[in-house]
PDB file of C-alpha atoms in Angstrom:
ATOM      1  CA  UNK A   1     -40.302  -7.078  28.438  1.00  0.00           C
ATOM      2  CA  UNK A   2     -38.406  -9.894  29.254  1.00  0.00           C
ATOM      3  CA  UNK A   3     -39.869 -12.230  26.713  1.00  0.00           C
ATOM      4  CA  UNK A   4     -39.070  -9.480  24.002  1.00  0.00           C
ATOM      5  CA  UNK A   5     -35.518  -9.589  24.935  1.00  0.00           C
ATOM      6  CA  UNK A   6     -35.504 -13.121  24.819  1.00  0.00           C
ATOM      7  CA  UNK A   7     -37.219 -13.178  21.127  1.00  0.00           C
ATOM      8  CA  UNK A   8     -34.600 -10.672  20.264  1.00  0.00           C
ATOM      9  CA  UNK A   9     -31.933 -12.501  21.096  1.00  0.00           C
ATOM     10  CA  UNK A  10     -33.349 -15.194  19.908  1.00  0.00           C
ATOM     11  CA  UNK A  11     -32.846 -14.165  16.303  1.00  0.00           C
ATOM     12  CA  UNK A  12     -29.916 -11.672  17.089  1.00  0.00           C
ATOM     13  CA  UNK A  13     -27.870 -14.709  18.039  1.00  0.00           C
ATOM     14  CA  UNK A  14     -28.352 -17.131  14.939  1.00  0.00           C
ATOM     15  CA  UNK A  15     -27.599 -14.192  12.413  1.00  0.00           C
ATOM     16  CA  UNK A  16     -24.502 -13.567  14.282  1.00  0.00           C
ATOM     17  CA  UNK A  17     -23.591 -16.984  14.079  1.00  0.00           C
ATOM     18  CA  UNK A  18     -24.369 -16.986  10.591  1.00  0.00           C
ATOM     19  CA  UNK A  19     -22.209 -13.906   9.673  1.00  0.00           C
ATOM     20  CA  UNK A  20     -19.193 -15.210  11.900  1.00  0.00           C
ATOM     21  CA  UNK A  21     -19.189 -18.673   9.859  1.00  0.00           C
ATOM     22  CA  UNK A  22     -19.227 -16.552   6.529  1.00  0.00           C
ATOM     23  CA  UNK A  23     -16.058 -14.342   8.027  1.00  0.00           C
ATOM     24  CA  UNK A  24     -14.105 -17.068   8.646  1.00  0.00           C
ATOM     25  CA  UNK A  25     -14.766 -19.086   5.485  1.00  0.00           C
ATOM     26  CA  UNK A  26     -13.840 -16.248   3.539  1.00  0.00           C
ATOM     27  CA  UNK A  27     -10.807 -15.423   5.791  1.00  0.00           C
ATOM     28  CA  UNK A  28      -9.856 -18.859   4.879  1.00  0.00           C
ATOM     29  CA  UNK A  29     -10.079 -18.995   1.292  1.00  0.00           C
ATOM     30  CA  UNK A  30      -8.292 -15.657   0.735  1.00  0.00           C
ATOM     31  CA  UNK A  31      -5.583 -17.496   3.465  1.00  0.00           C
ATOM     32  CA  UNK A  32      -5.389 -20.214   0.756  1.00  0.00           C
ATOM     33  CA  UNK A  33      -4.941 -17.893  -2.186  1.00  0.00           C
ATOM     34  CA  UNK A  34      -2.050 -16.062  -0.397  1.00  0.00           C
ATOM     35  CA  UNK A  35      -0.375 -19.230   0.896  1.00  0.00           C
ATOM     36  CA  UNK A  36      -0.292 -20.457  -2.783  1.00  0.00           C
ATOM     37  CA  UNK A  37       1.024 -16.967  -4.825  1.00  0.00           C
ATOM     38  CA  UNK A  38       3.221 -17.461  -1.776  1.00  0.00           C
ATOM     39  CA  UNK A  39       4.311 -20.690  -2.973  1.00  0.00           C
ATOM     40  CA  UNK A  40       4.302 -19.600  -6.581  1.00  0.00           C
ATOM     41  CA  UNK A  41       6.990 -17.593  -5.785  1.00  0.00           C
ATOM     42  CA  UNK A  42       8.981 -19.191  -3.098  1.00  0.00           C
ATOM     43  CA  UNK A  43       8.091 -16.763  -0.562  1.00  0.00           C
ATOM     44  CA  UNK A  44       8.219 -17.186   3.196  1.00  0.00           C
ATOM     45  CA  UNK A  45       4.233 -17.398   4.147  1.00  0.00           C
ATOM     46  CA  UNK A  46       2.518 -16.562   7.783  1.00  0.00           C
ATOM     47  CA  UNK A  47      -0.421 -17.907   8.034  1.00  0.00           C
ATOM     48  CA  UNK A  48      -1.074 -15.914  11.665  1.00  0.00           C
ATOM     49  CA  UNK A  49      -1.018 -12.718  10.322  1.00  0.00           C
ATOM     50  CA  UNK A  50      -4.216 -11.201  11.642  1.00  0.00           C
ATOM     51  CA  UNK A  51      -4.507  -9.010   9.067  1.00  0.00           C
ATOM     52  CA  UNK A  52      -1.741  -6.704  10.705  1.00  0.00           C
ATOM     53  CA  UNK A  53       2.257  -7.201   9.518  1.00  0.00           C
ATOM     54  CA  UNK A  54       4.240  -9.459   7.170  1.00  0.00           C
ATOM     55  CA  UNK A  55       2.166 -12.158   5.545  1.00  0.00           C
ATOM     56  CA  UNK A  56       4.672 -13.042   2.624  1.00  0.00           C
ATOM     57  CA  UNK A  57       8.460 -12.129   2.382  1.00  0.00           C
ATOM     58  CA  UNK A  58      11.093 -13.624  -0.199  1.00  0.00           C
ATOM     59  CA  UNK A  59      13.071 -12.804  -3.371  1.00  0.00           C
ATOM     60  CA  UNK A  60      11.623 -11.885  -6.644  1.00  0.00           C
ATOM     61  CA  UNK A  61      13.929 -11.604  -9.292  1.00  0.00           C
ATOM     62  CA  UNK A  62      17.046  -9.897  -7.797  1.00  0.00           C
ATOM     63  CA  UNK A  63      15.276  -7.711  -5.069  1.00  0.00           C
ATOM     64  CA  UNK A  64      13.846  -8.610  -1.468  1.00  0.00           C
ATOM     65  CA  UNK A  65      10.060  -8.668  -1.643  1.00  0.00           C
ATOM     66  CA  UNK A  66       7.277  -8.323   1.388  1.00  0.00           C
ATOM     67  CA  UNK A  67       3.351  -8.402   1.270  1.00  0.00           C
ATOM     68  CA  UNK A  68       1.951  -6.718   4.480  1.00  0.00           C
ATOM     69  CA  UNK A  69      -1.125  -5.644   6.244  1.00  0.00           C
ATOM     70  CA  UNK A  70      -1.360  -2.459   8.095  1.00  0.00           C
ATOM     71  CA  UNK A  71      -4.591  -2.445  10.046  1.00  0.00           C
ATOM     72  CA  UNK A  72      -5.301   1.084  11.321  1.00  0.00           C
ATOM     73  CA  UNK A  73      -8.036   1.571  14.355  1.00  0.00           C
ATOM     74  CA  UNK A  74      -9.999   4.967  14.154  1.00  0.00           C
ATOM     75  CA  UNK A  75     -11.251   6.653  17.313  1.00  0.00           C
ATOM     76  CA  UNK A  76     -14.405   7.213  16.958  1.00  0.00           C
ATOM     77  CA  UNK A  77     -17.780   6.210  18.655  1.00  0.00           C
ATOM     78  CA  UNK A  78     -18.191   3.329  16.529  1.00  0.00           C
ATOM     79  CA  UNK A  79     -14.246   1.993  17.011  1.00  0.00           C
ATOM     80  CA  UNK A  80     -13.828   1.586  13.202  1.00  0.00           C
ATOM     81  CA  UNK A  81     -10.679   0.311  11.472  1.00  0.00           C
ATOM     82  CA  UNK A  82      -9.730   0.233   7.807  1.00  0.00           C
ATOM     83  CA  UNK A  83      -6.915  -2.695   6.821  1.00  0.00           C
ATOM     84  CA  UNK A  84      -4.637  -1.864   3.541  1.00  0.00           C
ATOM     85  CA  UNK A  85      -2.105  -4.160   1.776  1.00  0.00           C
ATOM     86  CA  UNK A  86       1.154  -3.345   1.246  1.00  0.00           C
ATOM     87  CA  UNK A  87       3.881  -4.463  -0.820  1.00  0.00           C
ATOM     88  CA  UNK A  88       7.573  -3.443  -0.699  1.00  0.00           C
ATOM     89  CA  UNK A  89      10.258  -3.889  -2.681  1.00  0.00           C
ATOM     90  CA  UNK A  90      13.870  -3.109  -1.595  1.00  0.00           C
ATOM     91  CA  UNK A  91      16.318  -0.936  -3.443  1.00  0.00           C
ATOM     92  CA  UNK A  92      19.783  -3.333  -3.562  1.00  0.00           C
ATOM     93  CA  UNK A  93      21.443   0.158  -3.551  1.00  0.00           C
ATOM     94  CA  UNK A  94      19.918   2.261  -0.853  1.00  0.00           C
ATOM     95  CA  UNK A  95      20.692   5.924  -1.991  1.00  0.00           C
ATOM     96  CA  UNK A  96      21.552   8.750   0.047  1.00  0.00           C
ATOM     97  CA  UNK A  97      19.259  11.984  -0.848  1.00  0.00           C
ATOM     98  CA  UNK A  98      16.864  11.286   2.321  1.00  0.00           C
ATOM     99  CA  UNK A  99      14.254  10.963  -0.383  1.00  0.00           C
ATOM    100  CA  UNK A 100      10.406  10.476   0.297  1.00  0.00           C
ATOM    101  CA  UNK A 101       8.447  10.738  -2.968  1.00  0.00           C
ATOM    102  CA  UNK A 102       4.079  10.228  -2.120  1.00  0.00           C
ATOM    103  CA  UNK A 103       1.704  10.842  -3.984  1.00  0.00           C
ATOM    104  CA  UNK A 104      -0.100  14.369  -3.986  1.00  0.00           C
ATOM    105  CA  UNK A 105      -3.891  15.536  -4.282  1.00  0.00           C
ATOM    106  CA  UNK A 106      -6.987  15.746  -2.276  1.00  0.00           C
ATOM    107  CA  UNK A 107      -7.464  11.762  -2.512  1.00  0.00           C
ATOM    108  CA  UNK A 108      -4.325  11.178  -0.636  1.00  0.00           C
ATOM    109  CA  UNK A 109      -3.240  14.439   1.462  1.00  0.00           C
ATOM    110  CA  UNK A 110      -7.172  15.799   2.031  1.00  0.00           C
ATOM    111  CA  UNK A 111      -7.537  19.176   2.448  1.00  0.00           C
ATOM    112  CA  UNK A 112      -4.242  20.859   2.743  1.00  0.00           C
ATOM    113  CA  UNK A 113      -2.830  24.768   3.539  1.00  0.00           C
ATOM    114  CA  UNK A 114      -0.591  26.283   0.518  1.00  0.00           C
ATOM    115  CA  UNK A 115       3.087  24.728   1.165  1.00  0.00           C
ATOM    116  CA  UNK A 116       3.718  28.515   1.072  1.00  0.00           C
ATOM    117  CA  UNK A 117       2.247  28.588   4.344  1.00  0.00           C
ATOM    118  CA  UNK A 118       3.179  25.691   5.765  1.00  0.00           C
ATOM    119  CA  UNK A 119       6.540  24.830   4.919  1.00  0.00           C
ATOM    120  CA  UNK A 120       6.197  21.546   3.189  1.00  0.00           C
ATOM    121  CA  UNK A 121       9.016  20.325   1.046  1.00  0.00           C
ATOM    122  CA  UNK A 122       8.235  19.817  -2.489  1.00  0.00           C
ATOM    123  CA  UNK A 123      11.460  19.635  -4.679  1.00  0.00           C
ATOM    124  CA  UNK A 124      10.210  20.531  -8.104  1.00  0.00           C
ATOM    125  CA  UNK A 125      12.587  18.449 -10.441  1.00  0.00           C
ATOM    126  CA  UNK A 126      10.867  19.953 -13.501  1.00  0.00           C
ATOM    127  CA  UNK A 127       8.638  17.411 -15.405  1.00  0.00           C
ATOM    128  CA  UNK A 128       5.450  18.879 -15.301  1.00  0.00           C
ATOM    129  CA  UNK A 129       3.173  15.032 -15.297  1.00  0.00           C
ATOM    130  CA  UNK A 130       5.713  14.099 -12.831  1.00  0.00           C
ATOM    131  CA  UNK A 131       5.761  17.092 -10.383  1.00  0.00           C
ATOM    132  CA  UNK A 132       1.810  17.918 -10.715  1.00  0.00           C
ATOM    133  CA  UNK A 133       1.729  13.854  -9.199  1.00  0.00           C
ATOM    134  CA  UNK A 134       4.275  13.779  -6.700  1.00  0.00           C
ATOM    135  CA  UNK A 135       5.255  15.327  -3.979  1.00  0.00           C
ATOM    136  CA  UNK A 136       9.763  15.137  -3.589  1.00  0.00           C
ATOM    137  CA  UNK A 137      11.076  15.763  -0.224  1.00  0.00           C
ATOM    138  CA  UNK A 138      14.824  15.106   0.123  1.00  0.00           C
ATOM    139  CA  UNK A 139      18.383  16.438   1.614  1.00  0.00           C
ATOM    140  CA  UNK A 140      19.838  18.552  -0.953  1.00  0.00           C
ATOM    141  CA  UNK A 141      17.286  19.649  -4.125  1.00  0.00           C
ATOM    142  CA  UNK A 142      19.659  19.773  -6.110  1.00  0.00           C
ATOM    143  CA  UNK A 143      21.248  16.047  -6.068  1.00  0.00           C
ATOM    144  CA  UNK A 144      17.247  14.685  -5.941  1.00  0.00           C
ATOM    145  CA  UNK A 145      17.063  16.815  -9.347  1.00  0.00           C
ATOM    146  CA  UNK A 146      19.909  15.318 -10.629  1.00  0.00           C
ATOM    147  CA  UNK A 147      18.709  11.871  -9.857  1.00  0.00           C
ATOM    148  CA  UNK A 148      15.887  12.000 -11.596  1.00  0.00           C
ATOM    149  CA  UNK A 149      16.873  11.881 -15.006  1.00  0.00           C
ATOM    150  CA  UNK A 150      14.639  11.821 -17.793  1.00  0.00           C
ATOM    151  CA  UNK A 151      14.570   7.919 -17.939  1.00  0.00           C
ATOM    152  CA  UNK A 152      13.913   7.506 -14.414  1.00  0.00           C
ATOM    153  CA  UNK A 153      11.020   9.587 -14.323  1.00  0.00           C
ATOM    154  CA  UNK A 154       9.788   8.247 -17.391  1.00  0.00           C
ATOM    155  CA  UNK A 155       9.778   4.778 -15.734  1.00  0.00           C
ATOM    156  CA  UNK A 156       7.851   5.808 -12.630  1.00  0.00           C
ATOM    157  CA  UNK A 157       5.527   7.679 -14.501  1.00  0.00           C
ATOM    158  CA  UNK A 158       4.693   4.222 -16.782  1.00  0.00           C
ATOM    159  CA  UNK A 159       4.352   2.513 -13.227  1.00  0.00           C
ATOM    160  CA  UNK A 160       2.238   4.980 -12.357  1.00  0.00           C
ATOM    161  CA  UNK A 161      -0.529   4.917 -15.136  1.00  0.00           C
ATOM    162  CA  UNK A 162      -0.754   1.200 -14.609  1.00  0.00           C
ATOM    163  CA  UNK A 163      -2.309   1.965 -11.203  1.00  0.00           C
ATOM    164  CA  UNK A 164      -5.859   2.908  -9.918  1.00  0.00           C
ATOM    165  CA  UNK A 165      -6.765   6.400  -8.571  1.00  0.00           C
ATOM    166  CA  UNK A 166      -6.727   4.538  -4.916  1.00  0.00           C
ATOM    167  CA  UNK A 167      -2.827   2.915  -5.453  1.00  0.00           C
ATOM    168  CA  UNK A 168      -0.258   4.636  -3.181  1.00  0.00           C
ATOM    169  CA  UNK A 169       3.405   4.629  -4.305  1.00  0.00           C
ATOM    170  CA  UNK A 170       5.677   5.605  -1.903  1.00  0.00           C
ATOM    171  CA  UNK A 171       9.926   6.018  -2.370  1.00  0.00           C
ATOM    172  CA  UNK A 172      12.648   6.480  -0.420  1.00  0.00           C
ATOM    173  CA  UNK A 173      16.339   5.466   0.168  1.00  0.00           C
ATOM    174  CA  UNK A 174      15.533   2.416   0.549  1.00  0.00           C
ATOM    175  CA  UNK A 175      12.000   0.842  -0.893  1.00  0.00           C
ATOM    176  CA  UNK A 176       9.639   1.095  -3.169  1.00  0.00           C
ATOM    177  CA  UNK A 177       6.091   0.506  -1.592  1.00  0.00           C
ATOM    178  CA  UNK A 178       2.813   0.527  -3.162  1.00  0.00           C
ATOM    179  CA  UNK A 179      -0.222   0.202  -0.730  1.00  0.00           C
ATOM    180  CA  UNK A 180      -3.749  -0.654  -1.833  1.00  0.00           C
ATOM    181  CA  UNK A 181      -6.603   0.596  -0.061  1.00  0.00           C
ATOM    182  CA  UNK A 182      -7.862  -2.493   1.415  1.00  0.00           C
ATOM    183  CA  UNK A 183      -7.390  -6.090   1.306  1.00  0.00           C
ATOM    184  CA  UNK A 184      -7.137  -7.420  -2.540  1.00  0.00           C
ATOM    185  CA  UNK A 185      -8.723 -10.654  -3.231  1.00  0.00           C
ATOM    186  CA  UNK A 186      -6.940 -11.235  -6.513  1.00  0.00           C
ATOM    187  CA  UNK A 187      -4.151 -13.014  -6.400  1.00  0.00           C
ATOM    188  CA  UNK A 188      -3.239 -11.971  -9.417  1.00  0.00           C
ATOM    189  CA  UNK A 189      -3.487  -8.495  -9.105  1.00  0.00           C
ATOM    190  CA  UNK A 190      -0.591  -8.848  -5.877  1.00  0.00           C
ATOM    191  CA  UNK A 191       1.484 -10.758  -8.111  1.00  0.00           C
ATOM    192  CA  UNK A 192       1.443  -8.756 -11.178  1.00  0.00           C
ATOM    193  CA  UNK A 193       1.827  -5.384  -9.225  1.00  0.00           C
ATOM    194  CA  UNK A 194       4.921  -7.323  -7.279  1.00  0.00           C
ATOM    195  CA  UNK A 195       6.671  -7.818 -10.427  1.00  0.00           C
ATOM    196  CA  UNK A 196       6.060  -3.791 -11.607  1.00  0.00           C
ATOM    197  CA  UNK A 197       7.420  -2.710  -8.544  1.00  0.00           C
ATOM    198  CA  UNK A 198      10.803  -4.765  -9.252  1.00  0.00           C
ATOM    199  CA  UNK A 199      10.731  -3.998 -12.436  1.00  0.00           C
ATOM    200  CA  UNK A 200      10.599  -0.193 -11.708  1.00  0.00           C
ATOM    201  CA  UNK A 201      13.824  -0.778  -9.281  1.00  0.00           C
ATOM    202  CA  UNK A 202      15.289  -2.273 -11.626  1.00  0.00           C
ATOM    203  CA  UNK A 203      15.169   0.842 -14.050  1.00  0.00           C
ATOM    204  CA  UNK A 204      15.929   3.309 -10.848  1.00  0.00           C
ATOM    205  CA  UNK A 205      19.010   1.415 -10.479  1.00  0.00           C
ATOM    206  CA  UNK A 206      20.008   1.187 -13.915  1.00  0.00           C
TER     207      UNK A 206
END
């Protein structure tokens, strides 16, 4: 018995070895990719992150711009976690609707009671694409309906259909925030999606 735990560990060990080399060299290159969009763009860059908080902050174009992780541990037997990406962009004229726009549906809110029995806030500002995506919570329903004119919905919308099923956009008072679900690789991808979310504050400001 012994000697079978010894041949066991015997090729556990190497493997392990193997796998934790791989993690880190990966970890590392994606590091290097992030340190140098960072760059790119003048941003602020921690490379201690640890996959949880701030990695990148700065200015891109006129707004304050952060790239984040948000690691989030399950309970469960097996302990598992599941690490997104965020990145937020700040209004430069926080509004004052208490507004929280998210997106709606089964792939975001999972199985959900009728708002008619629950409660839930849902401010129906009367664009049918925009209400059957979104779900509006805010102060009074009738200044978030006024807010939304037809060219601001219009522009989220076009934000919108330049994002996978799996892209989060968040509003309120203050941000903008799109989260990914998981850690993107592509550089470019960050970057590109970065410069949407400005641009969209830009037009929500306008």
């Amino acid at each position: 018995m012994l000697a079978d735990l010894v041949c066991t560990l015997g090729l556990f060990i190497p493997l392990f070895l193997i796998f934790l080399r791989r993690l880190r060299r990966m970890r590392a290159q994606q590091n290097a990719a992030m340190q140098s969009l960072a760059a790119h763009h003048g941003f602020m860059f921690n490379p201690n992150h640890a996959y949880q908080g701030t990695v990148m902050s700065g200015t891109l174009g006129s707004h304050r711009c952060d790239v984040s992780f948000e690691t989030v541990r399950r309970r469960s037997r097996r302990n598992r976690s599941s690490t997104y990406m965020h990145i937020t962009v700040a209004l430069n004229t926080p509004l004052r609707l208490g507004l929280l726009i998210t997106r709606q549906g089964f792939l975001t809110e999972g199985l959900r009671l009728p708002d008619t029995l629950t409660g839930n806030q849902d401010i129906i500002v009367g664009e049918k694409n925009f209400d059957d995506t979104y779900r509006v919570k805010g102060m009074d329903e009738n200044a978030v309906r006024a807010y939304f004119t037809p060219q601001r919905i219009q522009a989220v919308l076009q934000f919108q259909r330049s994002l996978g099923p799996l892209q989060n956009l968040t509003m309120t008072d203050q941000q903008l925030n799109l989260r990914f679900p998981g850690v993107v690789s592509d550089m470019s991808i960050v970057s590109q999606t970065a410069k949407g979310l400005v641009w969209l504050a830009q037009q929500l400001e306008g």
